[in-house]
Short mmCIF file of C-alpha atoms and ligand atoms in Angstrom, two decimals:
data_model
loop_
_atom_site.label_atom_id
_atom_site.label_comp_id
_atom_site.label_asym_id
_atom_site.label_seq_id
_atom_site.Cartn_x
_atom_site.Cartn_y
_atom_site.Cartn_z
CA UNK A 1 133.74 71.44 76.02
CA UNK A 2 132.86 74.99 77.45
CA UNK A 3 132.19 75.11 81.06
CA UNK A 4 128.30 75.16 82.58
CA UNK A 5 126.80 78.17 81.68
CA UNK A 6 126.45 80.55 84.39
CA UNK A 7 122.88 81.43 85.59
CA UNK A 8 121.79 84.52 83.46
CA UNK A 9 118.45 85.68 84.81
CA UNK A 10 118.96 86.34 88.25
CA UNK A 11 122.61 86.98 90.05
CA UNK A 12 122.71 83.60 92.45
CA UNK A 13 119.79 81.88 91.16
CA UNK A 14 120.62 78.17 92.06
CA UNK A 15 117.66 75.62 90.51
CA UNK A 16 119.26 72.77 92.89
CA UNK A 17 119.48 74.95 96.07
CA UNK A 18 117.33 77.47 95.60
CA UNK A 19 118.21 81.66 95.24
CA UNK A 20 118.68 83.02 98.55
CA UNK A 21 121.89 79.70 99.43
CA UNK A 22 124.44 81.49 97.47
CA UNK A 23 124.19 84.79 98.95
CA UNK A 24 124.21 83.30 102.56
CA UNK A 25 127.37 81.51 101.92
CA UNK A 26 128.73 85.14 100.58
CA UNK A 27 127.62 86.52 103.81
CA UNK A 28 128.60 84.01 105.80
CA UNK A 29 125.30 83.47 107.11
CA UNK A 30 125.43 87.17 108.93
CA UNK A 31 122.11 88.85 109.08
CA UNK A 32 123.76 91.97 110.27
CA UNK A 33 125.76 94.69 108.47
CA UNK A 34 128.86 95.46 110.32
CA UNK A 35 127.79 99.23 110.34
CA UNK A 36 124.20 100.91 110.04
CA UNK A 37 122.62 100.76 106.61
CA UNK A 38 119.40 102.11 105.67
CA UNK A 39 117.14 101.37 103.08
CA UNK A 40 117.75 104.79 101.72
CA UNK A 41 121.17 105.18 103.30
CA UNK A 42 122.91 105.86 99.63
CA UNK A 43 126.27 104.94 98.83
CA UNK A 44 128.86 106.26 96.22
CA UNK A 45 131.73 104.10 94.82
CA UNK A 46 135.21 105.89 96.16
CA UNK A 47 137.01 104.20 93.37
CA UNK A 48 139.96 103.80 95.47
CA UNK A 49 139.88 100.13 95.76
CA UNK A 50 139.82 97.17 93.70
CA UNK A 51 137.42 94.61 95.62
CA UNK A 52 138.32 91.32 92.63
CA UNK A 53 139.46 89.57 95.71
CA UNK A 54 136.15 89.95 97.36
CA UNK A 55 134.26 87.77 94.90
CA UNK A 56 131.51 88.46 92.18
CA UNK A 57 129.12 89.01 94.47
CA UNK A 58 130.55 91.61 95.97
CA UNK A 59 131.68 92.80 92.27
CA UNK A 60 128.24 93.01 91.12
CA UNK A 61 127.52 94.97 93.69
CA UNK A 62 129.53 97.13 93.59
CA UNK A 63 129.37 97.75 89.76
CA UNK A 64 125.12 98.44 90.53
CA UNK A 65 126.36 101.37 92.55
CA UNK A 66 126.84 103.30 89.53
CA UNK A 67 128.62 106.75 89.57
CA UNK A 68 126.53 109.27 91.48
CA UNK A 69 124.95 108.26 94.88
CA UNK A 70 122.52 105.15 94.85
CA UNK A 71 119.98 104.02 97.38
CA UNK A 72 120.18 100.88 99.22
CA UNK A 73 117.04 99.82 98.41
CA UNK A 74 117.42 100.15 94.23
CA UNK A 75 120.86 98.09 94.91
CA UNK A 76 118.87 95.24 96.99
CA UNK A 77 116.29 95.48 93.59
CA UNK A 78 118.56 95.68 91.28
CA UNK A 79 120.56 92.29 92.70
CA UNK A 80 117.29 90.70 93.56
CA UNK A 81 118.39 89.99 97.17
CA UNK A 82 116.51 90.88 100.32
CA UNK A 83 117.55 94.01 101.94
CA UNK A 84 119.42 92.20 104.89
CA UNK A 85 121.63 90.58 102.54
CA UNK A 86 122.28 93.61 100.13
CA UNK A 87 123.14 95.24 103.52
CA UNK A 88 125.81 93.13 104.08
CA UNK A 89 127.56 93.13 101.26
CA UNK A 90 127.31 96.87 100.62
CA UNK A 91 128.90 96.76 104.61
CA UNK A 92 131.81 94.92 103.27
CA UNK A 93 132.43 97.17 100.95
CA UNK A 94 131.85 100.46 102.90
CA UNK A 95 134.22 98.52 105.32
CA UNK A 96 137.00 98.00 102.67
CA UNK A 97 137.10 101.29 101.41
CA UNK A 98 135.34 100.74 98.21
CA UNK A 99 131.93 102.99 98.87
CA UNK A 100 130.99 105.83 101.31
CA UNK A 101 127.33 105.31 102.62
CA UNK A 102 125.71 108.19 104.03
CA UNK A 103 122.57 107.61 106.30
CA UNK A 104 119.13 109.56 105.44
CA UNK A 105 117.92 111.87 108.04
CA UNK A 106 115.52 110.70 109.80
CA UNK A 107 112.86 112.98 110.22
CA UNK A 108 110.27 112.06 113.09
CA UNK A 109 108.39 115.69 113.05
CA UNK A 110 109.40 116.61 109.51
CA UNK A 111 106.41 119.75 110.63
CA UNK A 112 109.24 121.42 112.11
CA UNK A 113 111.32 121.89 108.93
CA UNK A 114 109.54 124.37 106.86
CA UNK A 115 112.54 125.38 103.88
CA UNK A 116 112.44 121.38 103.37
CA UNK A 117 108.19 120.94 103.10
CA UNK A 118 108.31 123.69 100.67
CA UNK A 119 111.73 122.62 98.39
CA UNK A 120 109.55 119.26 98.47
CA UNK A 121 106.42 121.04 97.79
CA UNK A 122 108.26 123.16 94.36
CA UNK A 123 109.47 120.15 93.21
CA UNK A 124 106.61 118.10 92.91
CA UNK A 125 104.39 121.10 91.62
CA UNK A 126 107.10 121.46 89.00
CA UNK A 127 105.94 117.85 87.98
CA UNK A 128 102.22 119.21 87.47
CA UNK B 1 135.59 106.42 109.55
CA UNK B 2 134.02 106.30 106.41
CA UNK B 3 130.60 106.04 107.50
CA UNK B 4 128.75 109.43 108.02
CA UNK B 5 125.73 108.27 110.23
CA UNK B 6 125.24 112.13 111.22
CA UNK B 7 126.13 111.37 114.83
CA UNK B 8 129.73 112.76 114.15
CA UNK B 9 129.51 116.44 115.44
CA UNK B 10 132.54 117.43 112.70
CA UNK B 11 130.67 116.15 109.68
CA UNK B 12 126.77 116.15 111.30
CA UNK B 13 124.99 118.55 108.99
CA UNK B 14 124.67 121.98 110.87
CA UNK B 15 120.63 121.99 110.32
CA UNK B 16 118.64 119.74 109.15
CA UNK B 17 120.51 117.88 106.31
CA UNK B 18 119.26 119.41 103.23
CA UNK B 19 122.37 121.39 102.24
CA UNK B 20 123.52 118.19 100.23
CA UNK B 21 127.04 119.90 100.60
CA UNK B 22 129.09 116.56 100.63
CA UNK B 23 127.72 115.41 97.39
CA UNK B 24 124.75 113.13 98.55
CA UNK B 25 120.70 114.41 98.23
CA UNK B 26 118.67 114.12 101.05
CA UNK B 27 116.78 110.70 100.47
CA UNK B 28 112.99 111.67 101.85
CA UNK B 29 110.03 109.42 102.37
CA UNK B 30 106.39 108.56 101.51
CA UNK B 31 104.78 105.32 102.12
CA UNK B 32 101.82 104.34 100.10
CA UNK B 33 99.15 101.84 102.10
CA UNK B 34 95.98 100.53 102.11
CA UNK B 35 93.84 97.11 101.65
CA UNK B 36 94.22 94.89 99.35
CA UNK B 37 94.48 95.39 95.04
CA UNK B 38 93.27 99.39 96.19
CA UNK B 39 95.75 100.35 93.63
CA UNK B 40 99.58 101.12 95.60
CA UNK B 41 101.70 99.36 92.58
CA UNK B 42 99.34 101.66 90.19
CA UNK B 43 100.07 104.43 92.41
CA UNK B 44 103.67 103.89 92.63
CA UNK B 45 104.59 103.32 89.46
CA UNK B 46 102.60 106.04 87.53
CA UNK B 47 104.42 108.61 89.48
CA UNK B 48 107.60 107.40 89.62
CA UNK B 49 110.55 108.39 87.19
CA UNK B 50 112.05 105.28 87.08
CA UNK B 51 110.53 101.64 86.01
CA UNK B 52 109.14 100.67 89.58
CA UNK B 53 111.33 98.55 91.78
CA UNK B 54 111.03 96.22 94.46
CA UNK B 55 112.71 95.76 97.37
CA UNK B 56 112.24 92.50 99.47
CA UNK B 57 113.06 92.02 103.48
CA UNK B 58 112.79 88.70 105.45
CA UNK B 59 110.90 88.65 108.46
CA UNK B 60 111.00 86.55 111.43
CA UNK B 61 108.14 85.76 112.36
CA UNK B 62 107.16 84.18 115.89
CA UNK B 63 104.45 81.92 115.93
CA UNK B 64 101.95 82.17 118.62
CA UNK B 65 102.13 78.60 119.44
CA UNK B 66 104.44 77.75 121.14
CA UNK B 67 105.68 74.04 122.70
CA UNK B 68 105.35 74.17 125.93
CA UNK B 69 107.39 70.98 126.86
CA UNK B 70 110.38 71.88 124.50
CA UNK B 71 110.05 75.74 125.51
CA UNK B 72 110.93 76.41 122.09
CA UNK B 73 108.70 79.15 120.11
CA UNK B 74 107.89 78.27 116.51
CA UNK B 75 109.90 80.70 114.27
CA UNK B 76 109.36 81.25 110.56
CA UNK B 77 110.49 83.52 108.20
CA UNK B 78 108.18 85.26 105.74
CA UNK B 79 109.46 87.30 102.72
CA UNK B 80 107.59 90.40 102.32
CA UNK B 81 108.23 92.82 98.99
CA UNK B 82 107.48 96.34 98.81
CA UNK B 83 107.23 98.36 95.25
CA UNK B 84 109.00 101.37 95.64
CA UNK B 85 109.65 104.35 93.20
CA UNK B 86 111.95 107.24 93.03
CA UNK B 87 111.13 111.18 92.22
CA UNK B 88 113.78 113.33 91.85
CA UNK B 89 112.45 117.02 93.14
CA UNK B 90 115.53 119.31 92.88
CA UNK B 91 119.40 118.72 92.97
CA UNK B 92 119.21 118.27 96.57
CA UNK B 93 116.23 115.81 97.44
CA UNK B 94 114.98 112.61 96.23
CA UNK B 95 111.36 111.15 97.57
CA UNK B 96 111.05 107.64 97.34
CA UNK B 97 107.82 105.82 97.47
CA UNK B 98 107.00 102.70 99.13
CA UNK B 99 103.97 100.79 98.23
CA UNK B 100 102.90 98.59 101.08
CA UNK B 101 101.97 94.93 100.22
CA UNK B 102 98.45 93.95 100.72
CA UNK B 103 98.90 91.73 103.38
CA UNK B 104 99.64 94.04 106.44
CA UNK B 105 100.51 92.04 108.98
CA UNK B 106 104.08 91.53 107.79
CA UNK B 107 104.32 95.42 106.74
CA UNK B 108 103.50 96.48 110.15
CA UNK B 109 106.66 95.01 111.28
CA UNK B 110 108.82 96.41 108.92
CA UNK B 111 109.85 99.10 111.38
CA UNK B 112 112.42 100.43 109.36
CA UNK B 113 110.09 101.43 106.80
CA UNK B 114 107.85 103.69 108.28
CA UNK B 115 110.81 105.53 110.80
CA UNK B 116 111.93 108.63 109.57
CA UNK B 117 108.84 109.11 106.59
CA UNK B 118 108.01 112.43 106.11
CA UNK B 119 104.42 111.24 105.66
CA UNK B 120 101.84 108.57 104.01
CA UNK B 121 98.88 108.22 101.39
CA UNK B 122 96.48 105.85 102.58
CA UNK B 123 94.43 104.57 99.56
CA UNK B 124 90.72 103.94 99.83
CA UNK B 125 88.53 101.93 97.79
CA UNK B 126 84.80 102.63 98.39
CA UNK B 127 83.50 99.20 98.21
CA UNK B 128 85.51 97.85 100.92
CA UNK B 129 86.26 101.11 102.75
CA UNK B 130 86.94 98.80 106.22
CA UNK B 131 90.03 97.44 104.29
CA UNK B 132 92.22 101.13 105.10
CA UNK B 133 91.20 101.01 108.57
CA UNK B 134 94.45 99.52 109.88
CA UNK B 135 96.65 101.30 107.53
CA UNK B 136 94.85 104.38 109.39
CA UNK B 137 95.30 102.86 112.72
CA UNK B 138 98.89 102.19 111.89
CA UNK B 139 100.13 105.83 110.93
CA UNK B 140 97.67 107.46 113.79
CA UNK B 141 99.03 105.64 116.36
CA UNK B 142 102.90 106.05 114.80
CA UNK B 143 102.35 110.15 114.74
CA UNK B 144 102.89 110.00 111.00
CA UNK B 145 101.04 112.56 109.00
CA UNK B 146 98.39 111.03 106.40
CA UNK B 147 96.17 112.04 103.48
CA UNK B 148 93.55 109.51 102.61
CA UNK B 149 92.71 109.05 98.73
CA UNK B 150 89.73 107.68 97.73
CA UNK B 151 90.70 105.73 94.92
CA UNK B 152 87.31 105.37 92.47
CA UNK B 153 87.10 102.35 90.76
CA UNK B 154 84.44 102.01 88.02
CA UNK B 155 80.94 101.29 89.40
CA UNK B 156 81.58 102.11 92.92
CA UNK B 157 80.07 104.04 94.62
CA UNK B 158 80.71 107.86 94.83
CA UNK B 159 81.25 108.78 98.60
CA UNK B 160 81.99 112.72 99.12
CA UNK B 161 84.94 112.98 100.77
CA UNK B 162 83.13 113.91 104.20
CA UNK B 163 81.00 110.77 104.00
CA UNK B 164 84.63 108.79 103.76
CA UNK B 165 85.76 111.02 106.69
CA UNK B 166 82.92 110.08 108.80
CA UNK B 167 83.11 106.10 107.72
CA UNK B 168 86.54 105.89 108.62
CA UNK B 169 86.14 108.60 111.57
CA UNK B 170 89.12 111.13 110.56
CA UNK B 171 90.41 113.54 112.21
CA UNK B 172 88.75 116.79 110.88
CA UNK B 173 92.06 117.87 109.91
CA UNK B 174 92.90 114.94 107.84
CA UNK B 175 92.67 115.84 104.29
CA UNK B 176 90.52 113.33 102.02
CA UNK B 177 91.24 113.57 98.81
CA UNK B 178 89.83 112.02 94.95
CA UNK B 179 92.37 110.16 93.34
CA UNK B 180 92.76 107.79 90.13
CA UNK B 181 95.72 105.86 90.61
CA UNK B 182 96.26 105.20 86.65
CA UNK B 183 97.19 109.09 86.64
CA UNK B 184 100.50 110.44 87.42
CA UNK B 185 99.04 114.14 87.81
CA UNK B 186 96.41 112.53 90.02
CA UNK B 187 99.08 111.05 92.20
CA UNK B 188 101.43 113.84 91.91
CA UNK B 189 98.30 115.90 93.05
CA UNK B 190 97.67 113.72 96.40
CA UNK B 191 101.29 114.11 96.94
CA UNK B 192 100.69 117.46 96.80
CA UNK B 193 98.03 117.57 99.31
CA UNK B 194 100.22 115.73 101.60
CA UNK B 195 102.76 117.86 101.78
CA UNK B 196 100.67 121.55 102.24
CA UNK B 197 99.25 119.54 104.69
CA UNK B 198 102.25 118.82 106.53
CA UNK B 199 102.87 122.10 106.45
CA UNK B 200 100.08 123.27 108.37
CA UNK B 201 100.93 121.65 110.84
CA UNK B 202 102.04 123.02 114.17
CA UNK B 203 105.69 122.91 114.37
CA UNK B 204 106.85 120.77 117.57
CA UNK B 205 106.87 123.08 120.64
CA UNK B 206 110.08 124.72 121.27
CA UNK B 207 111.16 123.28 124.44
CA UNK B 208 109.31 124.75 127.25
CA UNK B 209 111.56 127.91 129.81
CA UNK B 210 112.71 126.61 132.44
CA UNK B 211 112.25 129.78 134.55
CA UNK B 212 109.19 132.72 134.62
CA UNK B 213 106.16 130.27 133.79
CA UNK B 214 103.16 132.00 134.84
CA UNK B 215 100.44 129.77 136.90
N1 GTP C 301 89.31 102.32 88.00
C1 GTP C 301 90.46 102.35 88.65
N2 GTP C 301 91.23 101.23 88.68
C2 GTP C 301 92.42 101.29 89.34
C3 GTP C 301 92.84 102.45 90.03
N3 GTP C 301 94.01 102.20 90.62
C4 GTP C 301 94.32 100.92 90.33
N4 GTP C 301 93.36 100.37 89.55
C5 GTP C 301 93.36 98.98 89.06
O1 GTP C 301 93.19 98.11 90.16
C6 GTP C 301 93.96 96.92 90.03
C7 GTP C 301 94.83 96.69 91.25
O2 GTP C 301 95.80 97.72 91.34
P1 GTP C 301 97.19 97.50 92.07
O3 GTP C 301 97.96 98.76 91.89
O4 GTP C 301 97.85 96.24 91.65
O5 GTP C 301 96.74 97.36 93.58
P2 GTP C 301 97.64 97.05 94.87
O6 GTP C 301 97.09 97.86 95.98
O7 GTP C 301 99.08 97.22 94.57
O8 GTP C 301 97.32 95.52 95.10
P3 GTP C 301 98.05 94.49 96.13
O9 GTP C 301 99.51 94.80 96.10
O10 GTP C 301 97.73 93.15 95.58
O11 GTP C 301 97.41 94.72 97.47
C8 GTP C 301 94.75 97.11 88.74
O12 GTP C 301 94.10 96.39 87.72
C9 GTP C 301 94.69 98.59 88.48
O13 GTP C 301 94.74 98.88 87.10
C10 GTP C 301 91.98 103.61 89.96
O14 GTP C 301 92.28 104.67 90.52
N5 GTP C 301 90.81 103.50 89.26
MG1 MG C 302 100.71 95.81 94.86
#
């Protein structure tokens, strides 16, 4: 007999127990990253470490990071998990060594930074 | 230390972050509001380069009732998605755009979402021009910069742009703009106006002498 099937359309969809159980078993219930992570922080595998040990979840994750750098937010999409609980496990893995995360800039008078209004400014008139 | 949160004078970017010399693009930000079905998704998604995403956050939510012989507050916790898209401008910067749900009251305390955005399109639909009034209310009272596109739906109404401003009392300075959300050059267009608008703006005030002020 082969084992149970594995859920396929969604990464801890659980009929019984409903989606969001599995991940907060993963995370241990933790609602906080151990270090600051944006929605649009971005993150970029190192490569340096092999995270097997560290479960699928965290696998998965890491695997949606991709090669070049990746925002938060399309990882928390791409896994279907709220943000909280993407941040978490990205944490882990920024923690182990597997990804570098890199914060956006936060820009609270984004008026005073001209070069950066008008590189934003080319490239969306270069979508015209 | 593998985290770079920019607060590390070594590795801190020397200006303002754009140089995008250690590999990562400056991730920028434009949220996309207004009332309800006004067209955000439609706006997101025709001008983004990728198929539109969404991101979901959990909210806790205290309830205003509260028990008053247990002393314990009513908590829930609400689920609220956002659509967001992705534009790739140059090797260096990335805008992202978040389309607000509908139901504001869970938006609003999204914090995260609207701190650090270089500005926001509030979408306007002329039959129901009341529904962008807190979306308005929201970004005036934040300090973030906003265009308003009228978004015209078929049979509505035509407001000029000046009879919006006045309805929804604008700032003269506020640009009001025509916009059809089904087209990306229409979109691309408001983002546009968004941007030359934030650069007329008066930069910050350079931090006032401390010596020689005249009275
Ligand atoms: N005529 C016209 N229809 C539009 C325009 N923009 C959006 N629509 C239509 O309006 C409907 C609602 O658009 P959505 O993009 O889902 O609106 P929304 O603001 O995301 O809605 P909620 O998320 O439910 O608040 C869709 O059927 C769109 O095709 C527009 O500029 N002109
Ligand atoms: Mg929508």
């Amino acid at each position: 007999m082969a084992p149970p099937a594995l859920p396929q359309d969604g990464p801890w969809l659980d009929d019984a127990a409903g989606r969001l159980v599995r991940p907060y078993t993963v995370i241990n219930g933790r609602t906080r990253p151990s270090a600051p992570l944006d929605l649009l922080s971005m993150v970029v595998p190192t490569g340096a470490v092999s995270v097997a040990h560290m479960g699928p979840e965290h696998t998965q994750a890491l695997g949606l990071c991709g090669a070049g750098p990746t925002s938060v937010a399309e990882i928390a999409a791409q896994l279907r998990l709220p943000a909280v609980v993407t941040k978490v496990l990205l944490s882990d893995l920024v923690d182990c060594g597997a990804l570098t995360a890199k914060a956006p800039t936060f820009r609270h008078h984004p008026t005073d930074d001209q070069s950066l209004l008008e590189a934003v400014l080319d490239g969306l008139r270069r979508r015209l | 230390m593998v985290y770079d949160d920019g607060s590390d004078p070594l590795t801190a970017p020397r200006t303002s972050g754009t140089e995008g010399r250690d590999g990562f693009p400056d991730a920028l930000k434009v949220l996309v509001a207004g009332g309800f079905g006004v067209g955000k998704t439609t706006f997101v998604s025709t001008v983004s380069e990728i198929e539109p995403l969404s991101t979901e956050e959990l909210l806790t939510t205290v309830s205003e009732a509260t028990d008053s012989l247990e002393g314990i507050e009513g908590k829930s916790t609400t689920t609220v998605a956002m659509d967001f898209g992705r534009l790739t401008l140059d090797e260096r910067h990335v805008l992202y755009l978040f389309g607000t749900p509908g139901q504001e009251r869970f938006w609003f305390m999204w914090d995260e979402l609207s701190d650090g955005a270089l500005g926001a399109v509030v979408l306007a639909d002329t039959r129901r021009l009341e529904d962008c009034f807190s979306a308005v209310d929201f970004f005036e009272r934040r300090g973030i910069a906003f265009v308003v596109a009228v978004n015209e739906f078929d049979g509505s109404y035509r407001y000029e742009p000046e009879e919006v401003r006045a309805a929804v009392d604008l700032k003269p300075e506020v640009p009001v703009v025509l916009c059809d959300a089904r087209v990306p050059g229409s979109g691309i267009q408001t983002l546009v106006t968004l941007v030359q608008y934030l650069l007329t703006q008066t930069p910050a005030p350079a931090p006032a002498p401390s010596h020689g002020a005249h009275s």
